[in-house]
């Protein structure tokens, strides 16, 4: 099971955090700090896996962003890399050539996509199509509501 | 009211949305904290408003700030408010904020139960979706307990979108509220076969996680998972299933066997690294532990050949493998150990092995251990043994093994060491005396080559080196115990003989001392009392020796009674020290004057087999002293193959003979000379190439000789180099092995220059006759190399069943054919003989003789030769067009075979030319380093070759409708290339 997924920049700025197990706030901050220092301290071309406490840390750098996740010790590291890659693919498909700024400005979208792909630290949907379709459907639903809410405003309804 | 609303919406227009906030933060890099605190103040204001859109925007911004590390727990209630919005847009934001900010100690969570339940049962699947997603992050035991039923219902929702989320979240619920597992499990199991792949994979995920925590409860699902594994094509799912099996197999070993096939299939077929990795992981963990060990050891033995040091560091690991319950792994480990020993670790390794010998169950493995110990110690001429006393005690210890079949091996080692290592003879003799004394312990197993064989060695060593015995009398007594008569005959014989030797030593001791002659007489009496048992032996050898010695002792006793000192004379019976003899010692013996070793004593026997056997039996007589080796070497006419065979036999003999120090392979030079002053060369080239080939051959011979010399020089250098400052060599051996390997200067004469006055060379070419499938024409070129005129040449061949020389009508089957010309000096001429051949599948050798008269001396001379009918000579170069060739190959009538030649560094076209030239093929087509060739036998067999070359390796794939013929042709091609 995946315990957390973090996205951070080269400067160590956190861009996204997803915790699949309930962890106290203080502990979260410590993990984030450890991860950023550990991962950023790695030399280029070193391998993508680390051990931290009893977790396996798998990370990969896409453009300026580091994608980093913590796994149970018995998990498959290569599979985790595939998960990270799949997430990047999904972001890419949604934003169209995704960049760090997309994720900064639309961070809630990034979360929504992640929530359709992973749930509770497990892969929820392995099909890219299915994930994108459910995201689209949710967005459509939202747009319809916004249109309606404008209408509501005009009518003066709360 | 309306105004308030309007104001709210106007405010809203000026509100910062998330993008503004982000931009603002980025623009206030210097005073970020200050900027954010103003933003938080704004957000607090916004949250106070009733407008849900404003609130939701504020919560969204808070979620962002939370990520930046700001505490937003104060807004928990507002988050719940947004979650409760009826609109999906806000609900989504609310649940996102909750999943990011809530944790188990957030107290407002208990307020959410009803809201979440409502959302879970919402008609809008996306409402349900966000609720489930959110819940997965902040589910508490209370929430789990209260909502377990609702979620369980959702597992059977009509929408797969909901089902898969529900299935996944169930795992979290199980963790928080374990009581829910039992009622929910049947449904979870059902989901493994859900029509939707997403739901299925979700269920697999959950069950894998559960099984990892408590595998034994999930064993019953193995068949279902096995079905999924063999049917699923989804790598994500496969990885999970394989992981699950990894957890299950330790509990159910039978699973491992079942998994081998699908796993190997996956390993071979998948291109996904992660899946491959998972398969390998599982394989390593459970399925093939033993196989892997085995393969690992195998790989190590390969590495050992190139990097011995790196393997040696794993010595302990390999020794551990000796404890493995799998015998083949143990044997593999033993093999490795053999290559790993050095002077430093030999004793340690052998000590460990000895421990294993004691523990080992099953005589086969124990025997294997025993032979390995001896192999390890004795390898490379005892190179690694630094202390031979230690080795002797190891050997003695090994005799304690019951039921071994290698008594003979131990015995021969004892003999070898005792004879060759002079320094430890005293020690060896003492040990052997103890063995003899305790012989009753060893005689339990009297079967052939049982452990009692060591008594043979012990008796001989005690007898031969009796001067080292502390108490020869006691040993003599031990050797003459009545129990000895139960030993196998050949051992008794040695006992009797060596008892005599001991007797002489005892006499010496007793007479030398100023003792009374009575003691000596008593000794004689002991022999006279005990020997009759042996005289009655049913073994001829024992009987003969015993009666002989008995009479001798009786005679000695008579002399003793007359107070004659006999000791000296008795000792003379066994005088002379036995020394080890080098394999080349023969060459050192000077040939006595007037002895012509090359002259025939008798006419050569027709077959060489009987002679071969004669040698063999001679070699077996271990105690035959050197004289037996002085027999004149007889050079018979033998071809290379025959010689090679004999060489092998001889080597094997020597390896078993303790008197021989094993020779390095290069040191034996074979004389290829046939009869002394005649030379017979048989080649099968095309007619116009004789000269060239002859030259080539001579050069080769010369080169070979040079090589030989070079090797020898190198060997010498190595020997010197050995004593260099290598750390290994720092350990000086306690005893030196007597090694006699230096050689006499080699005076082997160049083969062709050994020709004296008379000489005939004949060269023959065997060509099939295309017109008649059973005829072969042999053209023989006779060349007179001497100064005299040669006439009346008669050619004869001993026919075989398969091949017959065609003689003119009316001639008998053994008559010779007259060669239709005379040969003046220095002239060569060609004659043709026709043979009829029945089967062309096998190569043939025919023996023949050529008789002729040399005019000057008017003597009748005879020349023996052999004709090689190789399979190649039945092939006829036949051109073939590529389309016909393709058709031929397609026909499927041809059977294939292949050949690989290594280290060929001649250009490809030379190679092809060689095959064409020597083996009568024609090239059908050539593309780069690949060529197809064709030839046809005189009986119409098609032979097709596909020759490919890459880095000095030539592979030949061949097809022919007669597999036997093909095999032989390929062998001949191989031979051709091994000669160049």
CSV table of C-alpha atoms in Angstrom, one decimal, chain B residues 597-969:
chain,number,residue,atom,x,y,z
B,597,UNK,CA,65.3,-51.0,-31.4
B,598,UNK,CA,63.6,-50.4,-34.8
B,599,UNK,CA,64.3,-53.7,-36.3
B,600,UNK,CA,61.4,-56.2,-36.3
B,601,UNK,CA,61.9,-59.1,-34.0
B,602,UNK,CA,59.0,-60.9,-35.6
B,603,UNK,CA,56.8,-59.9,-38.5
B,604,UNK,CA,54.3,-57.3,-37.2
B,605,UNK,CA,51.1,-58.9,-36.0
B,606,UNK,CA,48.1,-58.3,-38.2
B,607,UNK,CA,46.1,-56.6,-35.6
B,608,UNK,CA,47.3,-54.1,-33.0
B,609,UNK,CA,44.6,-55.0,-30.5
B,610,UNK,CA,46.3,-57.9,-28.9
B,611,UNK,CA,49.4,-55.9,-28.3
B,612,UNK,CA,47.5,-53.1,-26.7
B,613,UNK,CA,46.0,-55.5,-24.3
B,614,UNK,CA,49.4,-56.9,-23.4
B,615,UNK,CA,50.5,-53.5,-22.4
B,616,UNK,CA,47.5,-52.9,-20.3
B,617,UNK,CA,48.0,-56.0,-18.2
B,618,UNK,CA,51.6,-55.2,-17.7
B,619,UNK,CA,50.7,-51.8,-16.5
B,620,UNK,CA,48.4,-53.2,-13.9
B,621,UNK,CA,51.1,-55.1,-12.1
B,622,UNK,CA,51.8,-52.7,-9.3
B,623,UNK,CA,54.7,-54.5,-7.8
B,624,UNK,CA,56.4,-55.4,-11.0
B,625,UNK,CA,59.7,-53.6,-10.6
B,626,UNK,CA,61.3,-51.5,-13.2
B,627,UNK,CA,62.5,-54.4,-15.3
B,628,UNK,CA,59.1,-54.8,-16.7
B,629,UNK,CA,59.4,-51.4,-18.2
B,630,UNK,CA,62.6,-52.2,-20.1
B,631,UNK,CA,60.9,-54.1,-22.8
B,632,UNK,CA,61.8,-52.8,-26.1
B,633,UNK,CA,59.4,-50.3,-27.5
B,634,UNK,CA,58.0,-51.5,-30.7
B,635,UNK,CA,57.0,-49.0,-33.2
B,636,UNK,CA,54.2,-50.3,-35.3
B,637,UNK,CA,52.5,-48.7,-38.1
B,638,UNK,CA,49.7,-46.8,-36.7
B,639,UNK,CA,47.8,-43.9,-37.8
B,640,UNK,CA,47.1,-40.8,-35.8
B,641,UNK,CA,43.7,-41.8,-34.5
B,642,UNK,CA,45.0,-45.2,-33.3
B,643,UNK,CA,47.8,-43.5,-31.6
B,644,UNK,CA,45.6,-41.0,-29.9
B,645,UNK,CA,43.5,-43.9,-28.6
B,646,UNK,CA,46.5,-45.6,-27.3
B,647,UNK,CA,47.8,-42.5,-25.7
B,648,UNK,CA,44.5,-42.2,-23.9
B,649,UNK,CA,44.7,-45.8,-22.6
B,650,UNK,CA,48.2,-45.3,-21.5
B,651,UNK,CA,47.4,-42.1,-19.7
B,652,UNK,CA,44.6,-43.8,-17.9
B,653,UNK,CA,46.9,-46.6,-16.9
B,654,UNK,CA,49.5,-44.2,-15.6
B,655,UNK,CA,46.9,-42.2,-13.7
B,656,UNK,CA,46.1,-45.4,-11.8
B,657,UNK,CA,49.7,-46.4,-11.3
B,658,UNK,CA,51.2,-45.0,-8.2
B,659,UNK,CA,54.7,-45.3,-9.6
B,660,UNK,CA,54.0,-42.9,-12.3
B,661,UNK,CA,54.0,-39.2,-11.7
B,662,UNK,CA,51.3,-37.8,-13.8
B,663,UNK,CA,52.5,-36.1,-16.9
B,664,UNK,CA,51.3,-32.8,-18.1
B,665,UNK,CA,49.5,-33.2,-21.3
B,666,UNK,CA,52.0,-31.5,-23.5
B,667,UNK,CA,55.0,-33.4,-22.4
B,668,UNK,CA,54.3,-36.6,-24.2
B,669,UNK,CA,55.5,-36.6,-27.7
B,670,UNK,CA,54.3,-39.1,-30.1
B,671,UNK,CA,56.4,-40.5,-32.8
B,672,UNK,CA,54.4,-40.7,-35.9
B,673,UNK,CA,57.1,-42.5,-37.8
B,674,UNK,CA,55.8,-45.7,-39.3
B,675,UNK,CA,58.2,-48.4,-40.3
B,676,UNK,CA,61.8,-47.2,-39.7
B,677,UNK,CA,63.1,-46.4,-43.1
B,678,UNK,CA,60.1,-46.0,-45.1
B,679,UNK,CA,57.6,-43.4,-45.2
B,680,UNK,CA,54.0,-43.7,-46.1
B,681,UNK,CA,51.8,-40.7,-46.5
B,682,UNK,CA,48.2,-40.9,-47.4
B,683,UNK,CA,46.3,-37.9,-48.4
B,684,UNK,CA,43.2,-37.3,-50.3
B,685,UNK,CA,43.6,-34.1,-52.2
B,686,UNK,CA,42.7,-33.1,-55.8
B,687,UNK,CA,45.2,-34.5,-58.2
B,688,UNK,CA,47.1,-31.3,-59.0
B,689,UNK,CA,47.5,-30.2,-55.4
B,690,UNK,CA,49.7,-32.9,-54.0
B,691,UNK,CA,52.9,-30.9,-53.9
B,692,UNK,CA,51.4,-27.9,-52.3
B,693,UNK,CA,49.7,-29.9,-49.6
B,694,UNK,CA,52.7,-32.0,-48.9
B,695,UNK,CA,54.6,-28.8,-48.3
B,696,UNK,CA,51.9,-27.5,-46.1
B,697,UNK,CA,52.0,-30.6,-44.0
B,698,UNK,CA,55.7,-30.5,-43.5
B,699,UNK,CA,55.5,-26.9,-42.4
B,700,UNK,CA,52.8,-27.8,-40.0
B,701,UNK,CA,54.8,-30.6,-38.6
B,702,UNK,CA,57.6,-28.2,-38.1
B,703,UNK,CA,55.4,-25.7,-36.5
B,704,UNK,CA,54.0,-28.3,-34.2
B,705,UNK,CA,57.4,-29.3,-33.0
B,706,UNK,CA,58.2,-25.7,-32.4
B,707,UNK,CA,55.1,-25.3,-30.5
B,708,UNK,CA,55.9,-28.3,-28.5
B,709,UNK,CA,59.3,-26.9,-27.5
B,710,UNK,CA,57.9,-23.6,-26.7
B,711,UNK,CA,55.3,-25.1,-24.4
B,712,UNK,CA,58.0,-26.9,-22.6
B,713,UNK,CA,60.0,-23.8,-22.2
B,714,UNK,CA,57.0,-22.1,-20.8
B,715,UNK,CA,56.4,-24.9,-18.4
B,716,UNK,CA,59.9,-24.5,-17.2
B,717,UNK,CA,59.4,-20.8,-16.6
B,718,UNK,CA,56.2,-21.4,-14.7
B,719,UNK,CA,57.9,-23.8,-12.4
B,720,UNK,CA,60.5,-21.2,-11.7
B,721,UNK,CA,57.8,-18.5,-11.3
B,722,UNK,CA,56.0,-20.6,-8.8
B,723,UNK,CA,58.6,-20.0,-6.2
B,724,UNK,CA,58.1,-16.2,-6.6
B,725,UNK,CA,56.9,-14.0,-3.9
B,726,UNK,CA,53.3,-15.0,-4.2
B,727,UNK,CA,51.5,-15.0,-0.9
B,728,UNK,CA,50.2,-18.5,-1.6
B,729,UNK,CA,53.7,-19.8,-2.0
B,730,UNK,CA,55.0,-18.3,1.2
B,731,UNK,CA,53.8,-21.4,3.0
B,732,UNK,CA,56.6,-23.8,2.4
B,733,UNK,CA,55.6,-27.4,2.3
B,734,UNK,CA,56.7,-29.4,5.2
B,735,UNK,CA,57.7,-32.2,2.9
B,736,UNK,CA,58.6,-32.2,-0.7
B,737,UNK,CA,57.0,-34.6,-3.1
B,738,UNK,CA,59.6,-36.5,-5.1
B,739,UNK,CA,58.7,-35.2,-8.6
B,740,UNK,CA,60.7,-36.5,-11.5
B,741,UNK,CA,59.6,-34.8,-14.5
B,742,UNK,CA,62.6,-33.4,-16.3
B,743,UNK,CA,63.2,-34.9,-19.7
B,744,UNK,CA,65.9,-36.1,-21.9
B,745,UNK,CA,66.7,-33.8,-24.7
B,746,UNK,CA,64.3,-34.7,-27.4
B,747,UNK,CA,66.0,-36.2,-30.4
B,748,UNK,CA,62.9,-36.8,-32.4
B,749,UNK,CA,63.9,-36.6,-36.0
B,750,UNK,CA,61.9,-34.7,-38.5
B,751,UNK,CA,59.7,-37.3,-40.0
B,752,UNK,CA,60.6,-36.8,-43.6
B,753,UNK,CA,64.3,-36.5,-43.2
B,754,UNK,CA,64.5,-39.9,-41.6
B,755,UNK,CA,64.2,-41.4,-44.9
B,756,UNK,CA,67.2,-43.4,-46.0
B,757,UNK,CA,68.2,-44.6,-49.4
B,758,UNK,CA,65.1,-46.3,-50.5
B,759,UNK,CA,61.9,-44.5,-50.4
B,760,UNK,CA,58.6,-44.5,-52.0
B,761,UNK,CA,56.0,-42.0,-51.3
B,762,UNK,CA,52.6,-42.6,-52.5
B,763,UNK,CA,49.8,-40.2,-52.5
B,764,UNK,CA,46.4,-41.2,-53.3
B,765,UNK,CA,43.2,-39.5,-54.3
B,766,UNK,CA,39.9,-41.3,-53.8
B,767,UNK,CA,37.2,-40.1,-56.1
B,768,UNK,CA,33.8,-41.5,-56.5
B,769,UNK,CA,32.7,-42.6,-59.9
B,770,UNK,CA,29.6,-40.7,-60.8
B,771,UNK,CA,28.5,-43.2,-63.4
B,772,UNK,CA,28.3,-46.1,-61.0
B,773,UNK,CA,27.0,-45.5,-57.5
B,774,UNK,CA,29.1,-48.3,-56.1
B,775,UNK,CA,32.4,-47.5,-57.7
B,776,UNK,CA,35.3,-45.5,-56.3
B,777,UNK,CA,38.4,-44.7,-58.2
B,778,UNK,CA,41.6,-44.5,-56.2
B,779,UNK,CA,44.4,-42.8,-58.0
B,780,UNK,CA,47.7,-43.4,-56.4
B,781,UNK,CA,50.9,-41.5,-57.2
B,782,UNK,CA,54.1,-43.4,-56.6
B,783,UNK,CA,57.2,-41.4,-56.2
B,784,UNK,CA,60.6,-42.9,-56.1
B,785,UNK,CA,62.7,-40.9,-53.7
B,786,UNK,CA,65.7,-43.1,-53.7
B,787,UNK,CA,68.5,-43.5,-56.1
B,788,UNK,CA,67.7,-46.9,-57.4
B,789,UNK,CA,65.4,-48.1,-60.0
B,790,UNK,CA,62.2,-49.7,-58.7
B,791,UNK,CA,60.3,-52.3,-60.6
B,792,UNK,CA,57.7,-55.1,-60.2
B,793,UNK,CA,55.5,-53.1,-58.0
B,794,UNK,CA,52.5,-55.0,-56.8
B,795,UNK,CA,49.5,-53.4,-55.1
B,796,UNK,CA,47.2,-55.3,-52.9
B,797,UNK,CA,44.5,-54.5,-50.4
B,798,UNK,CA,42.7,-56.6,-47.9
B,799,UNK,CA,39.1,-56.4,-48.9
B,800,UNK,CA,36.5,-55.7,-46.3
B,801,UNK,CA,32.8,-56.7,-46.5
B,802,UNK,CA,31.9,-53.3,-47.6
B,803,UNK,CA,34.7,-52.3,-50.0
B,804,UNK,CA,36.5,-54.5,-52.4
B,805,UNK,CA,39.3,-53.9,-54.8
B,806,UNK,CA,38.2,-54.7,-58.3
B,807,UNK,CA,40.5,-57.3,-59.7
B,808,UNK,CA,40.6,-58.6,-63.3
B,809,UNK,CA,38.4,-61.5,-64.1
B,810,UNK,CA,39.9,-64.8,-63.1
B,811,UNK,CA,42.0,-63.4,-60.3
B,812,UNK,CA,41.5,-64.7,-56.8
B,813,UNK,CA,40.1,-62.4,-54.1
B,814,UNK,CA,43.5,-62.0,-52.5
B,815,UNK,CA,45.7,-61.6,-55.5
B,816,UNK,CA,47.7,-58.4,-56.0
B,817,UNK,CA,47.5,-56.1,-58.9
B,818,UNK,CA,50.6,-55.3,-60.8
B,819,UNK,CA,51.4,-51.6,-61.1
B,820,UNK,CA,51.7,-51.1,-64.9
B,821,UNK,CA,55.0,-49.2,-64.8
B,822,UNK,CA,58.5,-49.1,-63.3
B,823,UNK,CA,59.9,-46.2,-61.5
B,824,UNK,CA,63.3,-44.7,-62.3
B,825,UNK,CA,64.8,-42.7,-59.4
B,826,UNK,CA,63.1,-39.4,-58.7
B,827,UNK,CA,60.2,-40.1,-61.0
B,828,UNK,CA,56.6,-40.2,-59.9
B,829,UNK,CA,53.7,-41.8,-61.7
B,830,UNK,CA,50.1,-42.4,-61.2
B,831,UNK,CA,48.1,-45.6,-61.1
B,832,UNK,CA,44.4,-46.0,-60.8
B,833,UNK,CA,42.6,-48.7,-58.9
B,834,UNK,CA,38.9,-49.2,-58.8
B,835,UNK,CA,37.1,-50.3,-55.7
B,836,UNK,CA,33.5,-51.3,-55.3
B,837,UNK,CA,31.8,-49.9,-52.3
B,838,UNK,CA,28.5,-51.0,-50.9
B,839,UNK,CA,27.6,-48.5,-48.2
B,840,UNK,CA,29.0,-45.0,-48.3
B,841,UNK,CA,27.6,-44.0,-45.0
B,842,UNK,CA,30.6,-44.9,-42.9
B,843,UNK,CA,34.2,-44.0,-43.5
B,844,UNK,CA,36.5,-46.9,-44.1
B,845,UNK,CA,40.0,-47.9,-43.6
B,846,UNK,CA,41.6,-50.6,-45.8
B,847,UNK,CA,44.9,-52.1,-45.1
B,848,UNK,CA,47.1,-52.8,-48.0
B,849,UNK,CA,50.7,-53.6,-49.0
B,850,UNK,CA,52.9,-52.6,-51.8
B,851,UNK,CA,55.7,-55.0,-52.8
B,852,UNK,CA,58.5,-53.9,-55.1
B,853,UNK,CA,61.9,-54.8,-56.1
B,854,UNK,CA,64.8,-52.4,-55.8
B,855,UNK,CA,67.0,-53.1,-58.7
B,856,UNK,CA,70.4,-52.4,-57.2
B,857,UNK,CA,70.0,-54.7,-54.3
B,858,UNK,CA,67.5,-57.0,-56.0
B,859,UNK,CA,65.7,-57.4,-52.8
B,860,UNK,CA,62.0,-57.7,-52.4
B,861,UNK,CA,60.7,-54.8,-50.3
B,862,UNK,CA,57.4,-54.4,-48.7
B,863,UNK,CA,55.5,-51.3,-47.8
B,864,UNK,CA,52.4,-51.3,-45.6
B,865,UNK,CA,49.8,-48.6,-45.9
B,866,UNK,CA,46.3,-47.8,-45.1
B,867,UNK,CA,43.7,-46.4,-47.4
B,868,UNK,CA,41.2,-44.0,-45.8
B,869,UNK,CA,37.9,-44.0,-47.6
B,870,UNK,CA,36.5,-40.9,-45.9
B,871,UNK,CA,32.8,-40.1,-46.4
B,872,UNK,CA,34.0,-36.9,-48.2
B,873,UNK,CA,35.5,-39.0,-50.9
B,874,UNK,CA,32.1,-40.3,-51.7
B,875,UNK,CA,30.9,-36.8,-52.4
B,876,UNK,CA,31.1,-35.3,-55.9
B,877,UNK,CA,31.2,-31.6,-56.5
B,878,UNK,CA,27.9,-31.0,-58.2
B,879,UNK,CA,26.7,-27.5,-59.0
B,880,UNK,CA,23.2,-26.6,-57.9
B,881,UNK,CA,21.0,-23.7,-58.6
B,882,UNK,CA,19.6,-21.7,-55.7
B,883,UNK,CA,16.0,-22.4,-56.6
B,884,UNK,CA,16.5,-26.1,-56.9
B,885,UNK,CA,18.4,-25.9,-53.6
B,886,UNK,CA,15.5,-24.1,-52.0
B,887,UNK,CA,13.1,-26.7,-53.2
B,888,UNK,CA,15.3,-29.4,-51.9
B,889,UNK,CA,15.4,-27.9,-48.5
B,890,UNK,CA,11.6,-27.3,-48.5
B,891,UNK,CA,10.9,-30.9,-49.5
B,892,UNK,CA,11.4,-31.9,-45.8
B,893,UNK,CA,13.1,-35.2,-46.8
B,894,UNK,CA,16.4,-34.1,-45.4
B,895,UNK,CA,17.5,-34.5,-41.8
B,896,UNK,CA,19.5,-31.9,-40.1
B,897,UNK,CA,22.6,-31.8,-38.0
B,898,UNK,CA,24.9,-29.0,-37.1
B,899,UNK,CA,28.5,-28.2,-36.2
B,900,UNK,CA,30.2,-25.4,-34.5
B,901,UNK,CA,33.8,-24.5,-35.1
B,902,UNK,CA,35.6,-22.1,-32.7
B,903,UNK,CA,38.6,-20.0,-33.2
B,904,UNK,CA,38.6,-20.0,-37.0
B,905,UNK,CA,40.4,-16.8,-38.0
B,906,UNK,CA,40.7,-17.2,-41.7
B,907,UNK,CA,38.7,-15.1,-44.1
B,908,UNK,CA,35.3,-16.5,-44.9
B,909,UNK,CA,36.1,-17.0,-48.6
B,910,UNK,CA,39.1,-19.1,-47.6
B,911,UNK,CA,37.0,-21.1,-45.4
B,912,UNK,CA,34.5,-21.7,-48.2
B,913,UNK,CA,37.3,-22.6,-50.6
B,914,UNK,CA,38.6,-25.1,-48.1
B,915,UNK,CA,35.3,-26.8,-47.7
B,916,UNK,CA,34.9,-26.8,-51.5
B,917,UNK,CA,38.3,-28.1,-52.0
B,918,UNK,CA,38.6,-30.7,-49.3
B,919,UNK,CA,35.1,-31.8,-49.1
B,920,UNK,CA,33.9,-31.5,-52.7
B,921,UNK,CA,31.1,-28.9,-52.1
B,922,UNK,CA,30.0,-26.2,-54.4
B,923,UNK,CA,28.8,-22.8,-53.2
B,924,UNK,CA,25.2,-22.3,-54.2
B,925,UNK,CA,24.8,-18.8,-52.8
B,926,UNK,CA,26.8,-16.5,-50.7
B,927,UNK,CA,25.5,-13.5,-48.8
B,928,UNK,CA,27.9,-11.6,-46.6
B,929,UNK,CA,29.1,-14.0,-43.9
B,930,UNK,CA,26.6,-16.7,-44.8
B,931,UNK,CA,26.7,-19.2,-47.6
B,932,UNK,CA,24.8,-22.2,-48.7
B,933,UNK,CA,26.7,-25.1,-50.2
B,934,UNK,CA,25.8,-28.3,-51.9
B,935,UNK,CA,27.2,-31.6,-52.8
B,936,UNK,CA,26.0,-35.0,-53.9
B,937,UNK,CA,27.2,-38.4,-53.0
B,938,UNK,CA,27.9,-41.0,-55.6
B,939,UNK,CA,24.8,-42.7,-54.6
B,940,UNK,CA,22.7,-39.6,-55.1
B,941,UNK,CA,22.4,-38.4,-51.5
B,942,UNK,CA,22.0,-34.6,-51.3
B,943,UNK,CA,24.1,-32.8,-48.8
B,944,UNK,CA,23.3,-29.2,-48.1
B,945,UNK,CA,25.3,-26.9,-45.8
B,946,UNK,CA,24.5,-23.5,-44.5
B,947,UNK,CA,27.7,-22.0,-43.3
B,948,UNK,CA,27.7,-18.9,-41.1
B,949,UNK,CA,30.5,-17.1,-39.5
B,950,UNK,CA,30.7,-14.6,-36.7
B,951,UNK,CA,33.8,-13.7,-34.6
B,952,UNK,CA,35.9,-16.6,-35.3
B,953,UNK,CA,33.0,-19.0,-34.8
B,954,UNK,CA,31.7,-20.9,-37.8
B,955,UNK,CA,28.5,-22.6,-37.5
B,956,UNK,CA,27.5,-25.2,-40.1
B,957,UNK,CA,23.9,-26.3,-40.3
B,958,UNK,CA,23.7,-29.3,-42.6
B,959,UNK,CA,21.0,-31.4,-44.1
B,960,UNK,CA,21.1,-34.6,-45.8
B,961,UNK,CA,18.8,-37.5,-46.6
B,962,UNK,CA,21.2,-39.9,-44.9
B,963,UNK,CA,22.0,-38.8,-41.4
B,964,UNK,CA,24.9,-41.2,-40.9
B,965,UNK,CA,26.7,-39.9,-43.9
B,966,UNK,CA,26.0,-36.3,-42.9
B,967,UNK,CA,27.4,-36.9,-39.4
B,968,UNK,CA,30.6,-38.4,-40.8
B,969,UNK,CA,31.0,-35.6,-43.4
